[in-house]
């Protein structure tokens, strides 16, 4: 069974397919002691044996391994931050959640193949126009892909997107 573990408490077992996290006591994981956590901050969902985290429009964001996310698949050992609270995701006996992905890009944000291509070219220093020419798409389509990448990752600057591409093995 999957669980969340904090620094000072014993692991909290994740029961069911949806677990809510927030400052309001109605949440499955009540973080009332953290004023930086929103009332309804995030949720964990299990689909097909795999867990993911989704931010519920929180004021201070949800982070996985230091990166802001809106929705993100979870792997054993991922560090989740809600406000000032950090919890570790423990996959437990859920074999799907502990599988290491053979493709390092798949372990990060859920990007389409085209979004990964755009991100890769951006990390190599290409302009929007050069990316469009190389992929035979318009500059507005390039910008649309970049907007979706920003929305999925919570990253805004080209330098942050470049770091993501490097971390995901796309910059080579």
PDB file of C-alpha atoms in Angstrom:
ATOM      1  CA  UNK A   1       0.000   0.000   0.000  1.00  0.00           C
ATOM      2  CA  UNK A   2       1.314   3.462  -0.890  1.00  0.00           C
ATOM      3  CA  UNK A   3       1.960   6.045   1.816  1.00  0.00           C
ATOM      4  CA  UNK A   4       3.207   9.568   2.533  1.00  0.00           C
ATOM      5  CA  UNK A   5       5.958  10.041   5.078  1.00  0.00           C
ATOM      6  CA  UNK A   6       6.939  13.242   6.853  1.00  0.00           C
ATOM      7  CA  UNK A   7      10.155  13.970   8.693  1.00  0.00           C
ATOM      8  CA  UNK A   8       8.715  13.578  12.175  1.00  0.00           C
ATOM      9  CA  UNK A   9       5.714  11.306  11.868  1.00  0.00           C
ATOM     10  CA  UNK A  10       5.085   7.759  10.814  1.00  0.00           C
ATOM     11  CA  UNK A  11       3.933   7.102   7.234  1.00  0.00           C
ATOM     12  CA  UNK A  12       0.302   7.903   6.394  1.00  0.00           C
ATOM     13  CA  UNK A  13      -1.235   5.123   4.347  1.00  0.00           C
ATOM     14  CA  UNK A  14      -3.023   6.229   1.174  1.00  0.00           C
ATOM     15  CA  UNK A  15      -6.472   4.662   1.267  1.00  0.00           C
ATOM     16  CA  UNK A  16      -8.693   4.557  -1.820  1.00  0.00           C
ATOM     17  CA  UNK A  17      -8.011   5.975  -5.264  1.00  0.00           C
ATOM     18  CA  UNK A  18      -8.249   9.676  -4.313  1.00  0.00           C
ATOM     19  CA  UNK A  19      -6.532  11.373  -1.377  1.00  0.00           C
ATOM     20  CA  UNK A  20      -7.007  15.090  -0.706  1.00  0.00           C
ATOM     21  CA  UNK A  21      -4.371  17.272   0.951  1.00  0.00           C
ATOM     22  CA  UNK A  22      -4.933  20.664   2.531  1.00  0.00           C
ATOM     23  CA  UNK A  23      -5.380  22.822   5.602  1.00  0.00           C
ATOM     24  CA  UNK A  24      -9.116  22.104   5.955  1.00  0.00           C
ATOM     25  CA  UNK A  25      -9.797  19.212   8.370  1.00  0.00           C
ATOM     26  CA  UNK A  26     -12.074  17.531   5.801  1.00  0.00           C
ATOM     27  CA  UNK A  27      -8.972  16.576   3.782  1.00  0.00           C
ATOM     28  CA  UNK A  28      -7.592  13.054   4.014  1.00  0.00           C
ATOM     29  CA  UNK A  29      -4.161  14.543   4.815  1.00  0.00           C
ATOM     30  CA  UNK A  30      -4.797  17.498   7.118  1.00  0.00           C
ATOM     31  CA  UNK A  31      -1.946  20.026   7.135  1.00  0.00           C
ATOM     32  CA  UNK A  32      -3.738  22.547   9.383  1.00  0.00           C
ATOM     33  CA  UNK A  33      -0.477  23.509  11.113  1.00  0.00           C
ATOM     34  CA  UNK A  34       1.003  24.926   7.899  1.00  0.00           C
ATOM     35  CA  UNK A  35      -0.426  28.402   7.098  1.00  0.00           C
ATOM     36  CA  UNK A  36       1.182  28.262   3.613  1.00  0.00           C
ATOM     37  CA  UNK A  37      -1.052  25.332   2.627  1.00  0.00           C
ATOM     38  CA  UNK A  38      -4.375  26.131   0.973  1.00  0.00           C
ATOM     39  CA  UNK A  39      -7.617  24.711   2.379  1.00  0.00           C
ATOM     40  CA  UNK A  40      -7.872  22.358  -0.629  1.00  0.00           C
ATOM     41  CA  UNK A  41      -4.258  22.285  -1.822  1.00  0.00           C
ATOM     42  CA  UNK A  42      -3.722  19.102  -3.864  1.00  0.00           C
ATOM     43  CA  UNK A  43      -4.920  15.599  -4.486  1.00  0.00           C
ATOM     44  CA  UNK A  44      -3.280  12.263  -5.125  1.00  0.00           C
ATOM     45  CA  UNK A  45      -5.035   9.914  -7.541  1.00  0.00           C
ATOM     46  CA  UNK A  46      -4.443   6.290  -8.388  1.00  0.00           C
ATOM     47  CA  UNK A  47      -5.355   5.140 -11.885  1.00  0.00           C
ATOM     48  CA  UNK A  48      -4.370   1.762 -13.216  1.00  0.00           C
ATOM     49  CA  UNK A  49      -2.130   1.180 -10.209  1.00  0.00           C
ATOM     50  CA  UNK A  50      -0.157   4.407 -10.766  1.00  0.00           C
ATOM     51  CA  UNK A  51      -0.306   7.427  -8.485  1.00  0.00           C
ATOM     52  CA  UNK A  52      -0.132  11.074  -9.558  1.00  0.00           C
ATOM     53  CA  UNK A  53      -0.387  14.404  -7.750  1.00  0.00           C
ATOM     54  CA  UNK A  54      -2.459  17.355  -8.964  1.00  0.00           C
ATOM     55  CA  UNK A  55      -2.445  20.893  -7.631  1.00  0.00           C
ATOM     56  CA  UNK A  56      -5.976  22.157  -6.918  1.00  0.00           C
ATOM     57  CA  UNK A  57      -5.241  25.807  -7.687  1.00  0.00           C
ATOM     58  CA  UNK A  58      -3.363  26.361  -4.436  1.00  0.00           C
ATOM     59  CA  UNK A  59      -1.971  29.773  -3.582  1.00  0.00           C
ATOM     60  CA  UNK A  60       1.642  28.605  -3.085  1.00  0.00           C
ATOM     61  CA  UNK A  61       1.801  25.710  -5.536  1.00  0.00           C
ATOM     62  CA  UNK A  62       2.613  22.025  -5.364  1.00  0.00           C
ATOM     63  CA  UNK A  63       6.177  20.812  -5.946  1.00  0.00           C
ATOM     64  CA  UNK A  64       7.641  17.408  -6.817  1.00  0.00           C
ATOM     65  CA  UNK A  65      11.374  17.060  -6.209  1.00  0.00           C
ATOM     66  CA  UNK A  66      11.685  20.844  -6.097  1.00  0.00           C
ATOM     67  CA  UNK A  67       9.798  21.488  -9.344  1.00  0.00           C
ATOM     68  CA  UNK A  68       6.409  23.216  -9.465  1.00  0.00           C
ATOM     69  CA  UNK A  69       3.748  20.989 -11.010  1.00  0.00           C
ATOM     70  CA  UNK A  70       0.075  21.096 -11.894  1.00  0.00           C
ATOM     71  CA  UNK A  71      -0.230  17.354 -12.438  1.00  0.00           C
ATOM     72  CA  UNK A  72       2.610  14.883 -12.202  1.00  0.00           C
ATOM     73  CA  UNK A  73       3.068  11.088 -12.037  1.00  0.00           C
ATOM     74  CA  UNK A  74       4.667   9.844  -8.818  1.00  0.00           C
ATOM     75  CA  UNK A  75       7.497   7.390  -8.253  1.00  0.00           C
ATOM     76  CA  UNK A  76       8.772   5.829  -5.074  1.00  0.00           C
ATOM     77  CA  UNK A  77      10.839   8.343  -3.108  1.00  0.00           C
ATOM     78  CA  UNK A  78       9.473  11.497  -4.762  1.00  0.00           C
ATOM     79  CA  UNK A  79       9.554  14.490  -2.399  1.00  0.00           C
ATOM     80  CA  UNK A  80       6.281  16.444  -2.414  1.00  0.00           C
ATOM     81  CA  UNK A  81       6.070  19.976  -1.052  1.00  0.00           C
ATOM     82  CA  UNK A  82       2.818  21.672  -0.103  1.00  0.00           C
ATOM     83  CA  UNK A  83       3.438  25.107   1.443  1.00  0.00           C
ATOM     84  CA  UNK A  84       6.240  24.610   3.967  1.00  0.00           C
ATOM     85  CA  UNK A  85       5.449  20.898   4.429  1.00  0.00           C
ATOM     86  CA  UNK A  86       7.524  18.257   2.649  1.00  0.00           C
ATOM     87  CA  UNK A  87       6.327  14.656   2.430  1.00  0.00           C
ATOM     88  CA  UNK A  88       7.913  11.652   0.729  1.00  0.00           C
ATOM     89  CA  UNK A  89       5.824   9.395  -1.506  1.00  0.00           C
ATOM     90  CA  UNK A  90       6.353   5.720  -0.644  1.00  0.00           C
ATOM     91  CA  UNK A  91       5.047   3.373  -3.319  1.00  0.00           C
ATOM     92  CA  UNK A  92       4.848   0.383  -0.981  1.00  0.00           C
ATOM     93  CA  UNK A  93       3.630  -2.819  -2.604  1.00  0.00           C
ATOM     94  CA  UNK A  94       2.190  -1.043  -5.649  1.00  0.00           C
ATOM     95  CA  UNK A  95       4.443  -2.560  -8.302  1.00  0.00           C
ATOM     96  CA  UNK A  96       3.468  -0.063 -11.003  1.00  0.00           C
ATOM     97  CA  UNK A  97       4.406   2.960  -8.912  1.00  0.00           C
ATOM     98  CA  UNK A  98       7.879   1.601  -8.219  1.00  0.00           C
ATOM     99  CA  UNK A  99       8.755   0.733 -11.804  1.00  0.00           C
ATOM    100  CA  UNK A 100      11.636   2.766 -13.107  1.00  0.00           C
ATOM    101  CA  UNK A 101      10.770   4.238 -16.456  1.00  0.00           C
ATOM    102  CA  UNK A 102      13.227   3.176 -19.167  1.00  0.00           C
ATOM    103  CA  UNK A 103      12.803   6.599 -20.792  1.00  0.00           C
ATOM    104  CA  UNK A 104      14.038   9.340 -18.427  1.00  0.00           C
ATOM    105  CA  UNK A 105      11.812  11.897 -20.164  1.00  0.00           C
ATOM    106  CA  UNK A 106       8.714   9.963 -19.154  1.00  0.00           C
ATOM    107  CA  UNK A 107       9.582  10.362 -15.460  1.00  0.00           C
ATOM    108  CA  UNK A 108       9.142  14.147 -15.680  1.00  0.00           C
ATOM    109  CA  UNK A 109       6.131  16.155 -16.741  1.00  0.00           C
ATOM    110  CA  UNK A 110       3.675  14.470 -19.072  1.00  0.00           C
ATOM    111  CA  UNK A 111       4.732  16.127 -22.325  1.00  0.00           C
ATOM    112  CA  UNK A 112       3.718  15.086 -25.836  1.00  0.00           C
ATOM    113  CA  UNK A 113       6.368  13.964 -28.317  1.00  0.00           C
ATOM    114  CA  UNK A 114       6.111  17.306 -30.147  1.00  0.00           C
ATOM    115  CA  UNK A 115       6.436  19.259 -26.880  1.00  0.00           C
ATOM    116  CA  UNK A 116       9.604  17.276 -26.092  1.00  0.00           C
ATOM    117  CA  UNK A 117      10.972  18.097 -29.569  1.00  0.00           C
ATOM    118  CA  UNK A 118      10.274  21.814 -29.048  1.00  0.00           C
ATOM    119  CA  UNK A 119      11.814  21.699 -25.576  1.00  0.00           C
ATOM    120  CA  UNK A 120      14.896  19.930 -26.914  1.00  0.00           C
ATOM    121  CA  UNK A 121      15.467  22.551 -29.609  1.00  0.00           C
ATOM    122  CA  UNK A 122      14.866  25.372 -27.137  1.00  0.00           C
ATOM    123  CA  UNK A 123      17.535  23.881 -24.856  1.00  0.00           C
ATOM    124  CA  UNK A 124      19.957  23.910 -27.786  1.00  0.00           C
ATOM    125  CA  UNK A 125      19.532  27.678 -28.031  1.00  0.00           C
ATOM    126  CA  UNK A 126      17.183  27.817 -31.004  1.00  0.00           C
ATOM    127  CA  UNK A 127      14.835  30.777 -31.398  1.00  0.00           C
ATOM    128  CA  UNK A 128      11.098  30.234 -31.825  1.00  0.00           C
ATOM    129  CA  UNK A 129      11.522  30.924 -35.538  1.00  0.00           C
ATOM    130  CA  UNK A 130      14.394  28.408 -35.883  1.00  0.00           C
ATOM    131  CA  UNK A 131      12.394  25.784 -33.990  1.00  0.00           C
ATOM    132  CA  UNK A 132       9.464  26.339 -36.351  1.00  0.00           C
ATOM    133  CA  UNK A 133      11.658  26.029 -39.423  1.00  0.00           C
ATOM    134  CA  UNK A 134      13.312  22.846 -38.165  1.00  0.00           C
ATOM    135  CA  UNK A 135       9.977  21.198 -37.276  1.00  0.00           C
ATOM    136  CA  UNK A 136       8.089  22.659 -40.274  1.00  0.00           C
ATOM    137  CA  UNK A 137       5.535  24.420 -38.064  1.00  0.00           C
ATOM    138  CA  UNK A 138       4.622  28.089 -37.649  1.00  0.00           C
ATOM    139  CA  UNK A 139       6.099  30.354 -34.992  1.00  0.00           C
ATOM    140  CA  UNK A 140       2.646  30.651 -33.404  1.00  0.00           C
ATOM    141  CA  UNK A 141       2.461  26.850 -33.156  1.00  0.00           C
ATOM    142  CA  UNK A 142       5.900  26.804 -31.510  1.00  0.00           C
ATOM    143  CA  UNK A 143       4.670  29.389 -28.999  1.00  0.00           C
ATOM    144  CA  UNK A 144       1.510  27.376 -28.418  1.00  0.00           C
ATOM    145  CA  UNK A 145       3.628  24.298 -27.598  1.00  0.00           C
ATOM    146  CA  UNK A 146       5.797  26.391 -25.263  1.00  0.00           C
ATOM    147  CA  UNK A 147       2.672  27.746 -23.539  1.00  0.00           C
ATOM    148  CA  UNK A 148       1.426  24.190 -22.921  1.00  0.00           C
ATOM    149  CA  UNK A 149       4.851  23.137 -21.596  1.00  0.00           C
ATOM    150  CA  UNK A 150       4.807  26.121 -19.232  1.00  0.00           C
ATOM    151  CA  UNK A 151       1.291  25.250 -18.097  1.00  0.00           C
ATOM    152  CA  UNK A 152       2.204  21.609 -17.428  1.00  0.00           C
ATOM    153  CA  UNK A 153       5.453  22.373 -15.611  1.00  0.00           C
ATOM    154  CA  UNK A 154       4.764  25.703 -13.935  1.00  0.00           C
ATOM    155  CA  UNK A 155       8.084  26.957 -15.349  1.00  0.00           C
ATOM    156  CA  UNK A 156       8.058  30.379 -17.039  1.00  0.00           C
ATOM    157  CA  UNK A 157      11.549  31.402 -18.183  1.00  0.00           C
ATOM    158  CA  UNK A 158      13.483  29.919 -21.102  1.00  0.00           C
ATOM    159  CA  UNK A 159      16.359  29.268 -18.698  1.00  0.00           C
ATOM    160  CA  UNK A 160      14.034  27.182 -16.474  1.00  0.00           C
ATOM    161  CA  UNK A 161      12.778  25.259 -19.508  1.00  0.00           C
ATOM    162  CA  UNK A 162      16.378  24.681 -20.597  1.00  0.00           C
ATOM    163  CA  UNK A 163      17.219  23.265 -17.133  1.00  0.00           C
ATOM    164  CA  UNK A 164      14.163  20.969 -17.415  1.00  0.00           C
ATOM    165  CA  UNK A 165      15.352  19.746 -20.832  1.00  0.00           C
ATOM    166  CA  UNK A 166      18.818  19.047 -19.427  1.00  0.00           C
ATOM    167  CA  UNK A 167      17.348  17.216 -16.411  1.00  0.00           C
ATOM    168  CA  UNK A 168      15.155  15.129 -18.707  1.00  0.00           C
ATOM    169  CA  UNK A 169      18.004  14.244 -21.089  1.00  0.00           C
ATOM    170  CA  UNK A 170      16.642  16.301 -23.993  1.00  0.00           C
ATOM    171  CA  UNK A 171      19.466  18.786 -24.430  1.00  0.00           C
ATOM    172  CA  UNK A 172      21.963  16.470 -26.090  1.00  0.00           C
TER     173      UNK A 172
END
